[in-house]
Short mmCIF file of C-alpha atoms (C1' of nucleotides) in Angstrom, two decimals:
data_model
loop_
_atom_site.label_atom_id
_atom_site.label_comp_id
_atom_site.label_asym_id
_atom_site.label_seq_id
_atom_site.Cartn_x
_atom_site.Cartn_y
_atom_site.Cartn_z
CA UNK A 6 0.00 0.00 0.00
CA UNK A 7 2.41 2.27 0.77
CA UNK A 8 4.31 1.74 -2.32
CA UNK A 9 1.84 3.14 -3.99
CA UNK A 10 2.42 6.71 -5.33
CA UNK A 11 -0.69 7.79 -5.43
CA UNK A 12 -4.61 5.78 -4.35
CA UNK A 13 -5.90 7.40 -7.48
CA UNK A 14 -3.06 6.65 -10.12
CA UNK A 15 -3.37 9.95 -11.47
CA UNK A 16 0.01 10.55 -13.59
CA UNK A 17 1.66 13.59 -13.82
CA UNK A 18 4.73 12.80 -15.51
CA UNK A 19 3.93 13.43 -19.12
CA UNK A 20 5.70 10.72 -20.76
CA UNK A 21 3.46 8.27 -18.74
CA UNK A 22 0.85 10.03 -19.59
CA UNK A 23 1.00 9.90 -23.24
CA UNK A 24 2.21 5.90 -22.47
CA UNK A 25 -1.49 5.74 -20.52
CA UNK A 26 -3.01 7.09 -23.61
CA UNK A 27 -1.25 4.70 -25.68
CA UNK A 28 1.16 6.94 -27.43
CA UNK A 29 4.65 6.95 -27.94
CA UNK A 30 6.60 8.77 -25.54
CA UNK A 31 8.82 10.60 -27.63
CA UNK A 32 10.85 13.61 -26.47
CA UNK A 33 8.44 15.99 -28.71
CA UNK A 34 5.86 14.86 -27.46
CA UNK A 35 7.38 14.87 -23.92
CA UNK A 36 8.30 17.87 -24.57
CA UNK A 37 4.96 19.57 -25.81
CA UNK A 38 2.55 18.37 -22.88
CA UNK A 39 5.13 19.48 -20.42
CA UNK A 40 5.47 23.39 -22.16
CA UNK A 41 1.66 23.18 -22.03
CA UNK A 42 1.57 21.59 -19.08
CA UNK A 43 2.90 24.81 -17.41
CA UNK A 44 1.59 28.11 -19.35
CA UNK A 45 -1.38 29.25 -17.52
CA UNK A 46 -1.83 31.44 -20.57
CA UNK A 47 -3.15 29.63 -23.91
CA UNK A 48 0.15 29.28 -26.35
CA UNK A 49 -0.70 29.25 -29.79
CA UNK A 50 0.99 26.49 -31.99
CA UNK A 51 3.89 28.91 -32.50
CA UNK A 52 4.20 29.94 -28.88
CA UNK A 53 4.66 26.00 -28.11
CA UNK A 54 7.12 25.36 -31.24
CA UNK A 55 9.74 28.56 -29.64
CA UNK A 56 9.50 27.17 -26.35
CA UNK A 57 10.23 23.26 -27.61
CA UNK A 58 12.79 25.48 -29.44
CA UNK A 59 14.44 26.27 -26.28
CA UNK A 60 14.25 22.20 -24.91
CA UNK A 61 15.89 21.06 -28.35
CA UNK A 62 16.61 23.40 -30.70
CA UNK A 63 15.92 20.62 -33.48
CA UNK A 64 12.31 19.94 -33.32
CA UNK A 65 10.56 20.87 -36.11
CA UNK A 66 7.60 22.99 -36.69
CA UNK A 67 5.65 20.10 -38.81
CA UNK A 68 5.82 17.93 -35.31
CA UNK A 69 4.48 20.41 -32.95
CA UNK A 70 1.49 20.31 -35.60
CA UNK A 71 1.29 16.87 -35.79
CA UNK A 72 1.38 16.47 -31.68
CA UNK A 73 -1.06 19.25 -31.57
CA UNK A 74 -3.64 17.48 -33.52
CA UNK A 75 -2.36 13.71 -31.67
CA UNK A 76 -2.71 15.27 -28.09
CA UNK A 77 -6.22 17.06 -29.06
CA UNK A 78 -7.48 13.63 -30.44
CA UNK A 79 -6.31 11.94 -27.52
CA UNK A 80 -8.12 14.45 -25.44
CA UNK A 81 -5.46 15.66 -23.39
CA UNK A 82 -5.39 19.17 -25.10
CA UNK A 83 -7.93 21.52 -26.15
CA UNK A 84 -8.28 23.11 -28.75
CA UNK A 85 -9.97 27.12 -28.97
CA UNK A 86 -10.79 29.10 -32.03
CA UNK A 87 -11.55 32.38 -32.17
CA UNK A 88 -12.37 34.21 -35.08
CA UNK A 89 -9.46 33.98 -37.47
CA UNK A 90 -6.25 33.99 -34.83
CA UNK A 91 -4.35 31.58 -34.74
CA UNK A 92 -5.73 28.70 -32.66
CA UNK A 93 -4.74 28.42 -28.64
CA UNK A 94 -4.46 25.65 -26.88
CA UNK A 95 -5.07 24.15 -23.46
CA UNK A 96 -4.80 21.16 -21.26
CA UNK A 97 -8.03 19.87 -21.05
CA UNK A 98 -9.80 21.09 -18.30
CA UNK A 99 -11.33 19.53 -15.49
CA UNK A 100 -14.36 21.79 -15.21
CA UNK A 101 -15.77 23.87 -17.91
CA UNK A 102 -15.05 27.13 -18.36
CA UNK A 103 -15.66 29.89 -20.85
CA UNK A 104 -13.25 32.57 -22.36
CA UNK A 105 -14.14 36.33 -22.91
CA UNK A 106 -11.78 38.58 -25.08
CA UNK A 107 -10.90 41.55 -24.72
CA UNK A 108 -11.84 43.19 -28.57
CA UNK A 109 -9.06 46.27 -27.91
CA UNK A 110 -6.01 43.93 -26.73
CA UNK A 111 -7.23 40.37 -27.98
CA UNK A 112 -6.49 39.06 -24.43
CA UNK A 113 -7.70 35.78 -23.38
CA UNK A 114 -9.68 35.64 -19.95
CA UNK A 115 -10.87 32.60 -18.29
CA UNK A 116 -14.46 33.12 -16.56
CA UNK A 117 -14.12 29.66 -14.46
CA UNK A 118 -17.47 27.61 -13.47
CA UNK A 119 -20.27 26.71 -15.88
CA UNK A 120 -22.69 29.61 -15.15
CA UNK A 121 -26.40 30.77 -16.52
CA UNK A 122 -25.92 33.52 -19.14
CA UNK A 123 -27.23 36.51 -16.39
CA UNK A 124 -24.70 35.29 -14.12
CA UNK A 125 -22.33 35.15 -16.62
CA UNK A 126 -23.47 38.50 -17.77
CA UNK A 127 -22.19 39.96 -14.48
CA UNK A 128 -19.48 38.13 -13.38
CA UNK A 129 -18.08 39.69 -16.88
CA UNK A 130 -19.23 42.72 -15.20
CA UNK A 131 -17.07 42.51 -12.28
CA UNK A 132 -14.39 41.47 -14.22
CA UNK A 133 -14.17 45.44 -15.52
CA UNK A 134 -15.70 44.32 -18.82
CA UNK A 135 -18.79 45.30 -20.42
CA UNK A 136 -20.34 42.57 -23.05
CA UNK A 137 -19.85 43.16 -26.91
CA UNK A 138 -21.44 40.42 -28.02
CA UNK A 139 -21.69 36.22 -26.78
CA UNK A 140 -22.00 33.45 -28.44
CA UNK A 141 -21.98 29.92 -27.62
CA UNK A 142 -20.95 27.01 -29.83
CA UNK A 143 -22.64 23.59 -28.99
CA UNK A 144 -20.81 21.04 -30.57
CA UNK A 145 -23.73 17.37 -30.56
CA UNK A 146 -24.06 14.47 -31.68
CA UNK A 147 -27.31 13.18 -33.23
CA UNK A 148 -29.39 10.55 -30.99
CA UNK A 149 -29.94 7.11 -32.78
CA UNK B 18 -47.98 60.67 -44.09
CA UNK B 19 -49.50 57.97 -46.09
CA UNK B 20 -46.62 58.30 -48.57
CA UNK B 21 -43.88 57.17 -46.16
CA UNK B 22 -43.39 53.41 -47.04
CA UNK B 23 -43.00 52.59 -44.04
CA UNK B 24 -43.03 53.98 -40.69
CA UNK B 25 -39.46 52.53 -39.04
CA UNK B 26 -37.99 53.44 -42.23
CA UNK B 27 -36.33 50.28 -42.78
CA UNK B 28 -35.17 49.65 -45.69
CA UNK B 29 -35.01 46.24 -47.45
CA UNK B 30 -33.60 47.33 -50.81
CA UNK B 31 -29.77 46.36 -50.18
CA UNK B 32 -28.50 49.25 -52.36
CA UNK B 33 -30.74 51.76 -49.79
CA UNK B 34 -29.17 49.73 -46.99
CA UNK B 35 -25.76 50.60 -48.05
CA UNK B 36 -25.47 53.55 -48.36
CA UNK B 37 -27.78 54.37 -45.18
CA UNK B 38 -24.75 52.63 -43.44
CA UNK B 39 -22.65 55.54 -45.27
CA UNK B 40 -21.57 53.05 -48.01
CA UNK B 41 -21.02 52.85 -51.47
CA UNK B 42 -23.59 50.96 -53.41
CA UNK B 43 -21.87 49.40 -55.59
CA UNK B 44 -23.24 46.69 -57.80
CA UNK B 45 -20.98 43.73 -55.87
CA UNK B 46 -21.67 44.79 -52.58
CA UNK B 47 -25.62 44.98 -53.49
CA UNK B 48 -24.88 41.30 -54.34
CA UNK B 49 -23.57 40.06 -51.61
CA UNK B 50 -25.96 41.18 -49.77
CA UNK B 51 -29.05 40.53 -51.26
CA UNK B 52 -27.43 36.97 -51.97
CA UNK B 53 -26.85 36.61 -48.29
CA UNK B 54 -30.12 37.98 -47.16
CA UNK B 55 -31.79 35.19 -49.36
CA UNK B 56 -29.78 32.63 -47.72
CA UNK B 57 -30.81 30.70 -44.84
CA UNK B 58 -27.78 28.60 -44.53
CA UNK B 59 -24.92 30.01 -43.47
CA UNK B 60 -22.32 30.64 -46.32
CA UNK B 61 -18.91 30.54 -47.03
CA UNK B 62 -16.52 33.31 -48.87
CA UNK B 63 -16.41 30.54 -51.93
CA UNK B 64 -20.16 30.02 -51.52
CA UNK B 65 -21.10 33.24 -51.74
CA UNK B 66 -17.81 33.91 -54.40
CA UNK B 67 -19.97 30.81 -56.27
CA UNK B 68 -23.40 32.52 -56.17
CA UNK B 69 -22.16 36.06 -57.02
CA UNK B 70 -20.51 34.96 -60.32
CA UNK B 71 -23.92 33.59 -61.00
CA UNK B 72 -24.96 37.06 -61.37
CA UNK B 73 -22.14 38.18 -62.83
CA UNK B 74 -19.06 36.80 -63.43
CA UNK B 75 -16.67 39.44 -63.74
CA UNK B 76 -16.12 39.61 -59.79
CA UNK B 77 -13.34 38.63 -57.88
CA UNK B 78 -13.03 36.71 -54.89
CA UNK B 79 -10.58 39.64 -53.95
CA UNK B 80 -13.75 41.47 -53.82
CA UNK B 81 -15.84 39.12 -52.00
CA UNK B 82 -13.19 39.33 -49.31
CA UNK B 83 -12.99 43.02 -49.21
CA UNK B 84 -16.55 43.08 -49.04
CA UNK B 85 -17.59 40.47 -46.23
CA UNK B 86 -14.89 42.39 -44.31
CA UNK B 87 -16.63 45.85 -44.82
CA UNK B 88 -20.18 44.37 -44.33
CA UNK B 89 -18.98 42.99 -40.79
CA UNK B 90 -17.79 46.14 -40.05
CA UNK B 91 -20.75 47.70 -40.98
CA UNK B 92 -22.19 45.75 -38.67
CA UNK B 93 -24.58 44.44 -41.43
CA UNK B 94 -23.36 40.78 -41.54
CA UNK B 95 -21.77 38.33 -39.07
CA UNK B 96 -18.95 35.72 -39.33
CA UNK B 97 -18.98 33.03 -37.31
CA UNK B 98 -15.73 31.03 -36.57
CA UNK B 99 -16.11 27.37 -36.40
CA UNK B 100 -12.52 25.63 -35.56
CA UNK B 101 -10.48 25.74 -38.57
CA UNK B 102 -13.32 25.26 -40.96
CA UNK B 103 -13.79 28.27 -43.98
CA UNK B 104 -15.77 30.96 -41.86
CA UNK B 105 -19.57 31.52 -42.40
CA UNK B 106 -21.56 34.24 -42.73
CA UNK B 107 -25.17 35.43 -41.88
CA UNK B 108 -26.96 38.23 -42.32
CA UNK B 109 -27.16 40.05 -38.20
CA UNK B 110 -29.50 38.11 -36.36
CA UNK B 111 -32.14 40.37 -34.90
CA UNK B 112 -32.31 38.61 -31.63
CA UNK B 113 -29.37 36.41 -30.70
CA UNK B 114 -29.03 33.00 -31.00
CA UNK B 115 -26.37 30.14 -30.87
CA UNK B 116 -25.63 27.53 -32.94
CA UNK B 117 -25.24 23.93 -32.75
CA UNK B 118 -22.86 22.02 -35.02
CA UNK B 119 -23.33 18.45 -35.63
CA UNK B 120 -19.82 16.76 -35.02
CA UNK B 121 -20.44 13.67 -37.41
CA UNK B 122 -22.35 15.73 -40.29
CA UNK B 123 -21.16 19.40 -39.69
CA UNK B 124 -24.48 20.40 -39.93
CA UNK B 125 -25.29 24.00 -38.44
CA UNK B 126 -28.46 24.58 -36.46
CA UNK B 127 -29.78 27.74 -35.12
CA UNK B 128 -30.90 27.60 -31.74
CA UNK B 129 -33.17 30.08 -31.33
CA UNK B 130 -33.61 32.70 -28.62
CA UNK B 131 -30.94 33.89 -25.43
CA UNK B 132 -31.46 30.63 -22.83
CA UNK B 133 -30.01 29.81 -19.59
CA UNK B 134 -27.44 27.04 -20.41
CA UNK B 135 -30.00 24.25 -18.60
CA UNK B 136 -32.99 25.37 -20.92
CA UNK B 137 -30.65 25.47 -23.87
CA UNK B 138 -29.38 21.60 -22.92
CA UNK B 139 -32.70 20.44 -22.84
CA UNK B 140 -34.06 22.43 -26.30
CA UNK B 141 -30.69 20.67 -27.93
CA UNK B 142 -32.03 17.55 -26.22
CA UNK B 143 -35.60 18.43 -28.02
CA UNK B 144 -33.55 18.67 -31.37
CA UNK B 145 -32.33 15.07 -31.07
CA UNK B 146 -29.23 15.86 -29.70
CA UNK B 147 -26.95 15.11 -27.04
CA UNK B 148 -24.65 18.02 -26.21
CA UNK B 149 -20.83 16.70 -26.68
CA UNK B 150 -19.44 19.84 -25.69
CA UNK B 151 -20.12 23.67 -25.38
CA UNK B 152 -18.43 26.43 -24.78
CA UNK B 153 -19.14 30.31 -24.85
CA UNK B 154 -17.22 32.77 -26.36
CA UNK B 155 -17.39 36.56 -24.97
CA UNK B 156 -16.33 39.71 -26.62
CA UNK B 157 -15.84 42.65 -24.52
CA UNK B 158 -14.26 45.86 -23.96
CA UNK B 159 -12.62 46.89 -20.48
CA UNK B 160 -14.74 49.53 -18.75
CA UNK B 161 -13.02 52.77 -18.73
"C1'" DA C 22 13.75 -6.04 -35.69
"C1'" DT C 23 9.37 -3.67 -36.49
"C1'" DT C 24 6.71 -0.09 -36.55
"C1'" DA C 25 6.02 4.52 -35.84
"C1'" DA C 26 7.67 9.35 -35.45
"C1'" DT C 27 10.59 13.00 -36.99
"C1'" DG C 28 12.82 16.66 -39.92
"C1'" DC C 29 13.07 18.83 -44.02
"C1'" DA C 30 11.32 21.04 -47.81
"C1'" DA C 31 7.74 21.44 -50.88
"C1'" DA C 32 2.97 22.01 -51.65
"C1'" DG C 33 -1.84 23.45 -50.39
"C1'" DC C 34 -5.31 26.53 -48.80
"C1'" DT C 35 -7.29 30.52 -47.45
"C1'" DT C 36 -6.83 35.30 -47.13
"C1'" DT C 37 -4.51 39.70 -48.07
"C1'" DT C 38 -2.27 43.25 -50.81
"C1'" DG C 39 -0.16 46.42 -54.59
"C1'" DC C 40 -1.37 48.66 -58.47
"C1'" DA C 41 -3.51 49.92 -62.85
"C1'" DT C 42 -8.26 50.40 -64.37
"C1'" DT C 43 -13.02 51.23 -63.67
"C1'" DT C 44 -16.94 52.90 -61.16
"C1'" DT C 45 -19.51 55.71 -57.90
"C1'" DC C 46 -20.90 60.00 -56.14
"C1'" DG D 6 -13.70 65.21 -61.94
"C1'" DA D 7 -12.20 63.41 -57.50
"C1'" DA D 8 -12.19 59.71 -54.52
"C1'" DA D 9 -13.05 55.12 -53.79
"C1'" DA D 10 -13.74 50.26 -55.35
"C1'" DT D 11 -12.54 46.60 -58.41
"C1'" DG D 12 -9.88 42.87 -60.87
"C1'" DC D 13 -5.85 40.69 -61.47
"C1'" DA D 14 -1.99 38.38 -60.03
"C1'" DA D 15 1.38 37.96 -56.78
"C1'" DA D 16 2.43 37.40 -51.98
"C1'" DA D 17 1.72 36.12 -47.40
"C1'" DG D 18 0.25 33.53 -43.81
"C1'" DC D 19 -0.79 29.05 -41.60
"C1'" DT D 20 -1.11 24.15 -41.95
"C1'" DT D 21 -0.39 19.74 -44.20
"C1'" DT D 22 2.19 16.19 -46.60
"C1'" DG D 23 5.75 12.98 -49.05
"C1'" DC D 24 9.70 10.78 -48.14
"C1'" DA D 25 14.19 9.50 -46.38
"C1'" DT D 26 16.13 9.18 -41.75
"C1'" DT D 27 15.85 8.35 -36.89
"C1'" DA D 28 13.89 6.73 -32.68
"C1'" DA D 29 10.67 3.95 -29.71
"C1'" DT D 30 8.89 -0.39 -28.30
#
DNA sequence: ATTAATGCAAAGCTTTTGCATTTTC
DNA sequence: GAAAATGCAAAAGCTTTGCATTAAT
């Protein structure tokens, strides 16, 4: 029992986690979940590639593309799209949360909890922000 | 007073609507918009590149560009951002409403009307659907 | 040893841009 | 007639892909 790192298994080493997902622990790969692993912020695919950059200055940018779209498959990573910039990503989050932007700076703001749209409305508010516009994507699957 | 057509003055002739949003009304930006005023699906660039040849097929998709970005500005039209597919394009909703995009198909659904997130669940439920995922996106500008 | 992943460079798409010509007001 | 919009073609992203080489299991 006491051998036992954890009672709930939960990995946090990144190449076991890919090796739980059954992937291939390379050292990109490695490499990619750990970088995203520790930005709080939401690195864009080029934000990821200069900081693997700095771990091995070999990797290529074609790889960080290909373990972007492996990892968001896999569902360890999330993917968000806004508009036309460049999409951010994310480890996949435990609880659901939405993003506001700020239209003047393009900043990206988590609002955390799953909230009703008039509490939403006004947590936004006490963020400092007043609402532009909202708009919520609901991605389903058809009942059979 | 029986002569005014109309007593909100709305217009519906997309040349009028132009240039009462301090446009020029020229004959590609007419239509665009009264090809994306007949639509109720929610077009592409190419689709609406596609249709606008139809009608004359000297234009250029440099033109359909320009244009869907001035019409957005205008505030007459709206893109919506999907992931990474081609953005669509509808005329500006009246009321708001969200969408719901079939992950197998990639159909688009309007959801009518601004609902609490458990009323919207259960009118997607209504639709046939079960919600994979959802997440709101926020624009807004910091108070000053 | 097999099988898969990587790096490189080229290609693919969508979108933007410079500039001469045409159109709108 | 002056100012703005268009068409064309080239350029500029961002992302994907083919293939020989390298690495993981």
């Amino acid at each position: 029992m006491m051998t036992e790192p954890n009672s709930e298994q939960l990995s946090t080493d990144p190449a076991q986690i890919l090796r739980e997902a059954g992937l291939r622990a390379t050292q990109q790969r490695t490499s990619v979940l750990t970088i995203l692993a520790a930005s709080t912020d939401h690195p864009t695919v080029d934000d990821v590639y200069d900081k693997a950059r700095q771990l091995d200055d070999s990797v290529s940018i074609a790889t960080i593309y290909r373990t972007m779209l492996l990892l968001e498959t896999a569902g360890l990573i999330r993917k968000l799209t806004f508009d036309d910039a460049p999409a951010r990503y994310e480890m996949t989050p435990n609880r659901d949360h939405d993003h506001l932007i700020d239209i003047d700076t393009g900043e990206l703001i988590e609002i955390p909890g799953r909230e009703i749209s008039e509490l939403r409305a006004r947590i936004v508010n006490d963020l400092g922000y007043d609402v532009v516009s909202q708009h919520t994507i609901l991605r389903g699957r058809r009942k059979h």
